[in-house]
PDB file of C-alpha atoms in Angstrom:
ATOM      1  CA  UNK A 227     -10.856  12.171  -7.926  1.00 78.00           C
ATOM      2  CA  UNK A 228     -10.983   9.387  -5.447  1.00 87.00           C
ATOM      3  CA  UNK A 229     -10.553   9.138  -1.736  1.00 91.00           C
ATOM      4  CA  UNK A 230     -10.826   6.678   1.207  1.00 95.00           C
ATOM      5  CA  UNK A 231     -11.923   7.313   4.817  1.00 96.00           C
ATOM      6  CA  UNK A 232     -11.289   4.707   7.397  1.00 97.00           C
ATOM      7  CA  UNK A 233     -13.604   5.638  10.133  1.00 97.00           C
ATOM      8  CA  UNK A 234     -11.706   4.140  13.029  1.00 95.00           C
ATOM      9  CA  UNK A 235      -7.992   4.599  13.530  1.00 95.00           C
ATOM     10  CA  UNK A 236      -7.938   1.951  16.351  1.00 97.00           C
ATOM     11  CA  UNK A 237     -10.301  -0.936  16.985  1.00 98.00           C
ATOM     12  CA  UNK A 238      -9.999  -3.365  19.946  1.00 98.00           C
ATOM     13  CA  UNK A 239     -11.709  -6.649  20.202  1.00 97.00           C
ATOM     14  CA  UNK A 240     -11.437  -9.749  22.449  1.00 97.00           C
ATOM     15  CA  UNK A 241     -10.356 -12.987  20.879  1.00 97.00           C
ATOM     16  CA  UNK A 242     -13.330 -15.005  19.669  1.00 97.00           C
ATOM     17  CA  UNK A 243     -15.539 -11.925  19.103  1.00 97.00           C
ATOM     18  CA  UNK A 244     -16.500 -10.275  15.712  1.00 98.00           C
ATOM     19  CA  UNK A 245     -14.330  -7.768  14.003  1.00 98.00           C
ATOM     20  CA  UNK A 246     -15.706  -4.730  11.981  1.00 98.00           C
ATOM     21  CA  UNK A 247     -13.339  -2.404  10.315  1.00 98.00           C
ATOM     22  CA  UNK A 248     -15.187   0.508   8.480  1.00 98.00           C
ATOM     23  CA  UNK A 249     -14.260   2.109   5.171  1.00 98.00           C
ATOM     24  CA  UNK A 250     -16.072   4.547   3.014  1.00 97.00           C
ATOM     25  CA  UNK A 251     -14.908   5.679  -0.364  1.00 95.00           C
ATOM     26  CA  UNK A 252     -15.412   8.257  -2.892  1.00 92.00           C
ATOM     27  CA  UNK A 253     -14.721   7.775  -6.668  1.00 86.00           C
ATOM     28  CA  UNK A 254     -15.683   9.241 -10.022  1.00 78.00           C
ATOM     29  CA  UNK A 255     -15.415   5.852 -11.658  1.00 76.00           C
ATOM     30  CA  UNK A 256     -16.757   2.371 -11.012  1.00 80.00           C
ATOM     31  CA  UNK A 257     -14.043   1.586  -8.514  1.00 85.00           C
ATOM     32  CA  UNK A 258     -12.169  -1.529  -7.548  1.00 89.00           C
ATOM     33  CA  UNK A 259     -11.798  -1.796  -3.818  1.00 92.00           C
ATOM     34  CA  UNK A 260      -9.316  -3.695  -1.645  1.00 94.00           C
ATOM     35  CA  UNK A 261      -8.296  -4.515   1.807  1.00 97.00           C
ATOM     36  CA  UNK A 262      -4.609  -4.981   2.691  1.00 96.00           C
ATOM     37  CA  UNK A 263      -3.075  -6.077   5.999  1.00 96.00           C
ATOM     38  CA  UNK A 264       0.247  -5.162   7.238  1.00 94.00           C
ATOM     39  CA  UNK A 265       1.827  -6.949  10.242  1.00 92.00           C
ATOM     40  CA  UNK A 266       4.772  -5.308  12.003  1.00 85.00           C
ATOM     41  CA  UNK A 267       7.850  -5.116   9.863  1.00 78.00           C
ATOM     42  CA  UNK A 268       6.175  -6.968   7.094  1.00 83.00           C
ATOM     43  CA  UNK A 269       4.963  -5.872   3.569  1.00 86.00           C
ATOM     44  CA  UNK A 270       1.416  -5.263   2.946  1.00 92.00           C
ATOM     45  CA  UNK A 271      -0.693  -8.419   1.938  1.00 94.00           C
ATOM     46  CA  UNK A 272      -3.846  -8.495   0.021  1.00 94.00           C
ATOM     47  CA  UNK A 273      -6.859  -9.786   1.995  1.00 96.00           C
ATOM     48  CA  UNK A 274      -9.499  -9.399  -0.564  1.00 94.00           C
ATOM     49  CA  UNK A 275     -10.695  -7.320  -3.576  1.00 91.00           C
ATOM     50  CA  UNK A 276     -14.012  -6.194  -5.127  1.00 91.00           C
ATOM     51  CA  UNK A 277     -13.988  -5.743  -8.933  1.00 83.00           C
ATOM     52  CA  UNK A 278     -17.717  -5.237  -9.818  1.00 76.00           C
ATOM     53  CA  UNK A 279     -18.688  -8.902  -9.463  1.00 76.00           C
ATOM     54  CA  UNK A 280     -20.429 -10.265  -6.297  1.00 85.00           C
ATOM     55  CA  UNK A 281     -20.899  -7.507  -3.782  1.00 89.00           C
ATOM     56  CA  UNK A 282     -19.997  -9.815  -0.761  1.00 94.00           C
ATOM     57  CA  UNK A 283     -16.393 -10.741  -1.171  1.00 94.00           C
ATOM     58  CA  UNK A 284     -14.610 -13.451   0.700  1.00 95.00           C
ATOM     59  CA  UNK A 285     -10.867 -13.188   1.405  1.00 94.00           C
ATOM     60  CA  UNK A 286      -8.199 -14.999   3.279  1.00 94.00           C
ATOM     61  CA  UNK A 287      -8.112 -15.929   7.065  1.00 94.00           C
ATOM     62  CA  UNK A 288     -11.951 -15.795   7.280  1.00 96.00           C
ATOM     63  CA  UNK A 289     -12.174 -12.059   6.316  1.00 97.00           C
ATOM     64  CA  UNK A 290     -14.960 -10.806   4.120  1.00 97.00           C
ATOM     65  CA  UNK A 291     -16.266  -7.417   2.879  1.00 97.00           C
ATOM     66  CA  UNK A 292     -19.472  -6.194   1.464  1.00 95.00           C
ATOM     67  CA  UNK A 293     -19.592  -3.498  -1.306  1.00 93.00           C
ATOM     68  CA  UNK A 294     -22.599  -1.126  -0.753  1.00 93.00           C
ATOM     69  CA  UNK A 295     -22.781   1.353  -3.530  1.00 90.00           C
ATOM     70  CA  UNK A 296     -25.750   3.208  -2.041  1.00 92.00           C
ATOM     71  CA  UNK A 297     -23.704   3.828   1.185  1.00 93.00           C
ATOM     72  CA  UNK A 298     -20.324   4.221  -0.633  1.00 94.00           C
ATOM     73  CA  UNK A 299     -18.924   1.725   1.902  1.00 96.00           C
ATOM     74  CA  UNK A 300     -16.728  -1.389   1.950  1.00 97.00           C
ATOM     75  CA  UNK A 301     -16.621  -2.561   5.491  1.00 98.00           C
ATOM     76  CA  UNK A 302     -14.285  -5.416   6.548  1.00 98.00           C
ATOM     77  CA  UNK A 303     -15.636  -8.223   8.859  1.00 98.00           C
ATOM     78  CA  UNK A 304     -14.659 -11.392  10.441  1.00 98.00           C
ATOM     79  CA  UNK A 305     -16.981 -13.547  12.730  1.00 97.00           C
ATOM     80  CA  UNK A 306     -14.287 -14.438  15.247  1.00 97.00           C
ATOM     81  CA  UNK A 307     -11.082 -12.613  15.985  1.00 97.00           C
ATOM     82  CA  UNK A 308      -7.816 -14.495  16.406  1.00 96.00           C
ATOM     83  CA  UNK A 309      -4.647 -13.224  18.121  1.00 96.00           C
ATOM     84  CA  UNK A 310      -2.826 -13.474  14.846  1.00 95.00           C
ATOM     85  CA  UNK A 311      -5.287 -10.840  13.267  1.00 96.00           C
ATOM     86  CA  UNK A 312      -3.687  -8.060  15.232  1.00 96.00           C
ATOM     87  CA  UNK A 313      -2.248  -5.819  12.552  1.00 96.00           C
ATOM     88  CA  UNK A 314      -2.708  -2.648  10.551  1.00 96.00           C
ATOM     89  CA  UNK A 315      -5.510  -2.847   7.968  1.00 98.00           C
ATOM     90  CA  UNK A 316      -5.702  -0.549   4.833  1.00 97.00           C
ATOM     91  CA  UNK A 317      -8.752   0.091   2.638  1.00 97.00           C
ATOM     92  CA  UNK A 318      -7.870   0.986  -0.878  1.00 95.00           C
ATOM     93  CA  UNK A 319      -9.756   2.380  -3.816  1.00 92.00           C
ATOM     94  CA  UNK A 320      -8.572   2.066  -7.479  1.00 88.00           C
ATOM     95  CA  UNK A 321      -9.815   3.471 -10.636  1.00 78.00           C
ATOM     96  CA  UNK A 322      -8.545   0.192 -12.261  1.00 62.00           C
ATOM     97  CA  UNK A 323      -7.630   1.078 -15.846  1.00 60.00           C
ATOM     98  CA  UNK A 324      -5.742   4.234 -14.969  1.00 62.00           C
ATOM     99  CA  UNK A 325      -3.669   2.339 -12.376  1.00 69.00           C
ATOM    100  CA  UNK A 326      -4.159   4.781  -9.512  1.00 79.00           C
ATOM    101  CA  UNK A 327      -4.697   3.413  -6.038  1.00 87.00           C
ATOM    102  CA  UNK A 328      -5.455   5.531  -3.048  1.00 91.00           C
ATOM    103  CA  UNK A 329      -4.929   4.249   0.530  1.00 94.00           C
ATOM    104  CA  UNK A 330      -6.802   5.034   3.664  1.00 95.00           C
ATOM    105  CA  UNK A 331      -4.826   6.006   6.788  1.00 94.00           C
ATOM    106  CA  UNK A 332      -5.163   2.573   8.219  1.00 96.00           C
ATOM    107  CA  UNK A 333      -6.942   1.007  11.174  1.00 97.00           C
ATOM    108  CA  UNK A 334      -4.842  -0.720  14.003  1.00 97.00           C
ATOM    109  CA  UNK A 335      -6.657  -3.848  15.156  1.00 97.00           C
ATOM    110  CA  UNK A 336      -5.784  -5.077  18.659  1.00 97.00           C
ATOM    111  CA  UNK A 337      -6.943  -8.427  19.829  1.00 97.00           C
ATOM    112  CA  UNK A 338      -7.061  -8.987  23.568  1.00 96.00           C
ATOM    113  CA  UNK A 339      -6.803 -12.517  24.994  1.00 94.00           C
TER     114      UNK A 339
ATOM    115  CA  UNK B 222       8.167 -17.514  -6.914  1.00 64.00           C
ATOM    116  CA  UNK B 223      10.062 -14.834  -5.162  1.00 77.00           C
ATOM    117  CA  UNK B 224       8.037 -11.853  -4.201  1.00 91.00           C
ATOM    118  CA  UNK B 225       9.018  -8.184  -4.519  1.00 95.00           C
ATOM    119  CA  UNK B 226      12.449  -7.725  -3.221  1.00 96.00           C
ATOM    120  CA  UNK B 227      13.724  -4.467  -1.659  1.00 96.00           C
ATOM    121  CA  UNK B 228      17.023  -3.451  -0.246  1.00 97.00           C
ATOM    122  CA  UNK B 229      18.237  -2.347   2.076  1.00 97.00           C
ATOM    123  CA  UNK B 230      15.712  -3.074   4.627  1.00 95.00           C
ATOM    124  CA  UNK B 231      17.020  -0.494   7.007  1.00 97.00           C
ATOM    125  CA  UNK B 232      19.177   2.631   6.339  1.00 97.00           C
ATOM    126  CA  UNK B 233      20.475   5.323   8.829  1.00 98.00           C
ATOM    127  CA  UNK B 234      22.136   8.366   7.367  1.00 97.00           C
ATOM    128  CA  UNK B 235      22.909  11.893   8.320  1.00 97.00           C
ATOM    129  CA  UNK B 236      20.968  14.782   6.837  1.00 96.00           C
ATOM    130  CA  UNK B 237      22.339  16.064   3.440  1.00 96.00           C
ATOM    131  CA  UNK B 238      23.767  12.529   2.592  1.00 97.00           C
ATOM    132  CA  UNK B 239      22.496  10.627  -0.423  1.00 97.00           C
ATOM    133  CA  UNK B 240      20.603   7.380  -0.226  1.00 98.00           C
ATOM    134  CA  UNK B 241      19.432   4.851  -2.714  1.00 98.00           C
ATOM    135  CA  UNK B 242      16.770   2.064  -2.546  1.00 98.00           C
ATOM    136  CA  UNK B 243      16.563  -0.859  -4.834  1.00 97.00           C
ATOM    137  CA  UNK B 244      13.526  -2.935  -5.973  1.00 97.00           C
ATOM    138  CA  UNK B 245      13.231  -6.149  -7.912  1.00 96.00           C
ATOM    139  CA  UNK B 246       9.543  -6.784  -8.920  1.00 95.00           C
ATOM    140  CA  UNK B 247       7.796  -9.959  -9.439  1.00 94.00           C
ATOM    141  CA  UNK B 248       8.646 -11.467 -12.780  1.00 92.00           C
ATOM    142  CA  UNK B 249       6.289 -10.559 -15.559  1.00 88.00           C
ATOM    143  CA  UNK B 250       4.743  -7.540 -13.574  1.00 90.00           C
ATOM    144  CA  UNK B 251       4.933  -4.656 -15.959  1.00 89.00           C
ATOM    145  CA  UNK B 252       3.923  -2.008 -13.457  1.00 91.00           C
ATOM    146  CA  UNK B 253       6.119  -0.821 -10.721  1.00 94.00           C
ATOM    147  CA  UNK B 254       5.261   1.554  -7.910  1.00 95.00           C
ATOM    148  CA  UNK B 255       7.194   3.422  -5.280  1.00 97.00           C
ATOM    149  CA  UNK B 256       5.252   4.439  -2.107  1.00 96.00           C
ATOM    150  CA  UNK B 257       6.157   6.563   0.968  1.00 96.00           C
ATOM    151  CA  UNK B 258       4.663   5.507   4.126  1.00 94.00           C
ATOM    152  CA  UNK B 259       4.988   7.776   7.086  1.00 94.00           C
ATOM    153  CA  UNK B 260       4.329   6.539  10.662  1.00 89.00           C
ATOM    154  CA  UNK B 261       0.619   6.053  11.365  1.00 86.00           C
ATOM    155  CA  UNK B 262      -0.446   6.887   7.764  1.00 90.00           C
ATOM    156  CA  UNK B 263      -1.262   4.943   4.651  1.00 92.00           C
ATOM    157  CA  UNK B 264       1.198   4.694   1.731  1.00 94.00           C
ATOM    158  CA  UNK B 265       1.314   7.656  -0.801  1.00 94.00           C
ATOM    159  CA  UNK B 266       2.272   7.150  -4.208  1.00 93.00           C
ATOM    160  CA  UNK B 267       5.583   8.733  -5.318  1.00 96.00           C
ATOM    161  CA  UNK B 268       5.979   7.238  -8.891  1.00 95.00           C
ATOM    162  CA  UNK B 269       4.438   4.658 -11.054  1.00 93.00           C
ATOM    163  CA  UNK B 270       6.062   2.995 -14.020  1.00 93.00           C
ATOM    164  CA  UNK B 271       4.476   1.112 -16.984  1.00 90.00           C
ATOM    165  CA  UNK B 272       7.370  -0.940 -18.211  1.00 90.00           C
ATOM    166  CA  UNK B 273      10.224   1.575 -18.301  1.00 90.00           C
ATOM    167  CA  UNK B 274       8.153   4.666 -18.622  1.00 91.00           C
ATOM    168  CA  UNK B 275       7.254   6.834 -15.706  1.00 92.00           C
ATOM    169  CA  UNK B 276       3.461   7.379 -16.161  1.00 90.00           C
ATOM    170  CA  UNK B 277       2.740   9.124 -12.879  1.00 90.00           C
ATOM    171  CA  UNK B 278       5.501  11.167 -11.110  1.00 92.00           C
ATOM    172  CA  UNK B 279       3.308  13.997 -10.057  1.00 89.00           C
ATOM    173  CA  UNK B 280       3.964  13.417  -6.280  1.00 91.00           C
ATOM    174  CA  UNK B 281       7.659  12.835  -6.536  1.00 94.00           C
ATOM    175  CA  UNK B 282       9.723  15.820  -5.130  1.00 93.00           C
ATOM    176  CA  UNK B 283      11.915  16.212  -8.052  1.00 92.00           C
ATOM    177  CA  UNK B 284      14.388  18.634  -6.440  1.00 95.00           C
ATOM    178  CA  UNK B 285      15.771  15.821  -4.265  1.00 96.00           C
ATOM    179  CA  UNK B 286      14.203  12.584  -5.400  1.00 97.00           C
ATOM    180  CA  UNK B 287      14.912  10.759  -8.641  1.00 97.00           C
ATOM    181  CA  UNK B 288      13.976   7.259  -9.824  1.00 97.00           C
ATOM    182  CA  UNK B 289      14.827   4.946 -12.709  1.00 95.00           C
ATOM    183  CA  UNK B 290      13.639   1.566 -14.033  1.00 95.00           C
ATOM    184  CA  UNK B 291      16.121   0.489 -16.558  1.00 83.00           C
ATOM    185  CA  UNK B 292      15.006  -2.272 -19.046  1.00 85.00           C
ATOM    186  CA  UNK B 293      11.604  -2.144 -17.480  1.00 84.00           C
ATOM    187  CA  UNK B 294      12.510  -4.540 -14.560  1.00 91.00           C
ATOM    188  CA  UNK B 295      14.437  -3.479 -11.537  1.00 95.00           C
ATOM    189  CA  UNK B 296      14.099   0.065 -10.232  1.00 97.00           C
ATOM    190  CA  UNK B 297      16.049   2.460  -8.006  1.00 97.00           C
ATOM    191  CA  UNK B 298      14.807   5.280  -5.888  1.00 98.00           C
ATOM    192  CA  UNK B 299      17.366   7.902  -4.896  1.00 98.00           C
ATOM    193  CA  UNK B 300      17.293  10.839  -2.465  1.00 97.00           C
ATOM    194  CA  UNK B 301      19.970  13.493  -2.651  1.00 97.00           C
ATOM    195  CA  UNK B 302      20.370  15.253  -0.364  1.00 96.00           C
ATOM    196  CA  UNK B 303      18.257  13.598   2.482  1.00 96.00           C
ATOM    197  CA  UNK B 304      16.455  15.907   4.828  1.00 96.00           C
ATOM    198  CA  UNK B 305      15.076  14.976   8.371  1.00 96.00           C
ATOM    199  CA  UNK B 306      11.548  14.760   7.117  1.00 95.00           C
ATOM    200  CA  UNK B 307      12.586  12.024   4.690  1.00 97.00           C
ATOM    201  CA  UNK B 308      12.560   9.485   7.478  1.00 97.00           C
ATOM    202  CA  UNK B 309       9.789   7.049   6.592  1.00 97.00           C
ATOM    203  CA  UNK B 310       9.334   3.705   5.004  1.00 96.00           C
ATOM    204  CA  UNK B 311       9.785   3.433   1.260  1.00 97.00           C
ATOM    205  CA  UNK B 312       7.605   0.599  -0.265  1.00 96.00           C
ATOM    206  CA  UNK B 313       7.931  -0.873  -3.636  1.00 96.00           C
ATOM    207  CA  UNK B 314       5.045  -2.742  -5.307  1.00 95.00           C
ATOM    208  CA  UNK B 315       4.388  -4.314  -8.628  1.00 93.00           C
ATOM    209  CA  UNK B 316       1.381  -5.411 -10.543  1.00 90.00           C
ATOM    210  CA  UNK B 317       0.362  -6.915 -13.887  1.00 84.00           C
ATOM    211  CA  UNK B 318      -1.818  -4.025 -15.064  1.00 69.00           C
ATOM    212  CA  UNK B 319      -3.434  -5.941 -17.969  1.00 65.00           C
ATOM    213  CA  UNK B 320      -5.121  -8.324 -15.531  1.00 59.00           C
ATOM    214  CA  UNK B 321      -7.853  -5.683 -14.861  1.00 61.00           C
ATOM    215  CA  UNK B 322      -8.032  -5.291 -11.143  1.00 64.00           C
ATOM    216  CA  UNK B 323      -5.057  -3.292  -9.881  1.00 75.00           C
ATOM    217  CA  UNK B 324      -3.875  -5.760  -7.360  1.00 86.00           C
ATOM    218  CA  UNK B 325      -0.581  -4.691  -5.913  1.00 91.00           C
ATOM    219  CA  UNK B 326       2.146  -7.057  -4.446  1.00 92.00           C
ATOM    220  CA  UNK B 327       4.405  -5.142  -1.979  1.00 94.00           C
ATOM    221  CA  UNK B 328       7.948  -5.713  -0.877  1.00 94.00           C
ATOM    222  CA  UNK B 329       8.696  -5.485   2.842  1.00 93.00           C
ATOM    223  CA  UNK B 330       9.817  -1.911   2.572  1.00 95.00           C
ATOM    224  CA  UNK B 331      13.050   0.065   3.263  1.00 96.00           C
ATOM    225  CA  UNK B 332      12.993   1.964   6.527  1.00 96.00           C
ATOM    226  CA  UNK B 333      15.136   5.177   6.213  1.00 98.00           C
ATOM    227  CA  UNK B 334      16.177   7.201   9.372  1.00 97.00           C
ATOM    228  CA  UNK B 335      17.779  10.593   8.738  1.00 97.00           C
ATOM    229  CA  UNK B 336      19.677  11.990  11.650  1.00 96.00           C
TER     230      UNK B 336
END
């Protein structure tokens, strides 16, 4: 069994300040982990993925995430928020070979001018 | 390259009416998924196809929902009859499962409103 918990349903930051979106996971396997972003009325877009290579993963638009097995966490960060980062973010755990992906409930990121 | 294409984008129907959603995945992607996304929640898997075979339909409410993927390419998801609680966004995604990491590419979704 696998599950994902996104610890914050809403995060609000000022433009130019750091972003931290928190995600904890549970998996019986060596998981693959992903972050997706969903802008209003748009499809989900892959931000980054972890697949048992480097634990610090860099994604698009300046986002990165660090896989910490001891803490079962995969938090998403960005050094400086931009207005265009305002969106819904989903953390996803996958058992890879079995093709089953489980989504968290999402974190809404608001960026204030 | 075109992404995952879904239609219609929006559909409004009265309860007890039927509705169908169509999905065209990325060319070459052998795995196709239908997800249900309720407001304020993450997507939940309804059904997963490997080529033309439904390999995981455990969360599909089979009394009213059906799906097919003819020839292992396009897919249709049908609801008959629709209920008020079916109002949601229906997402289609595809992936190339032999690539290792299960990276999903999503369509824009079909938003269903049942009155």
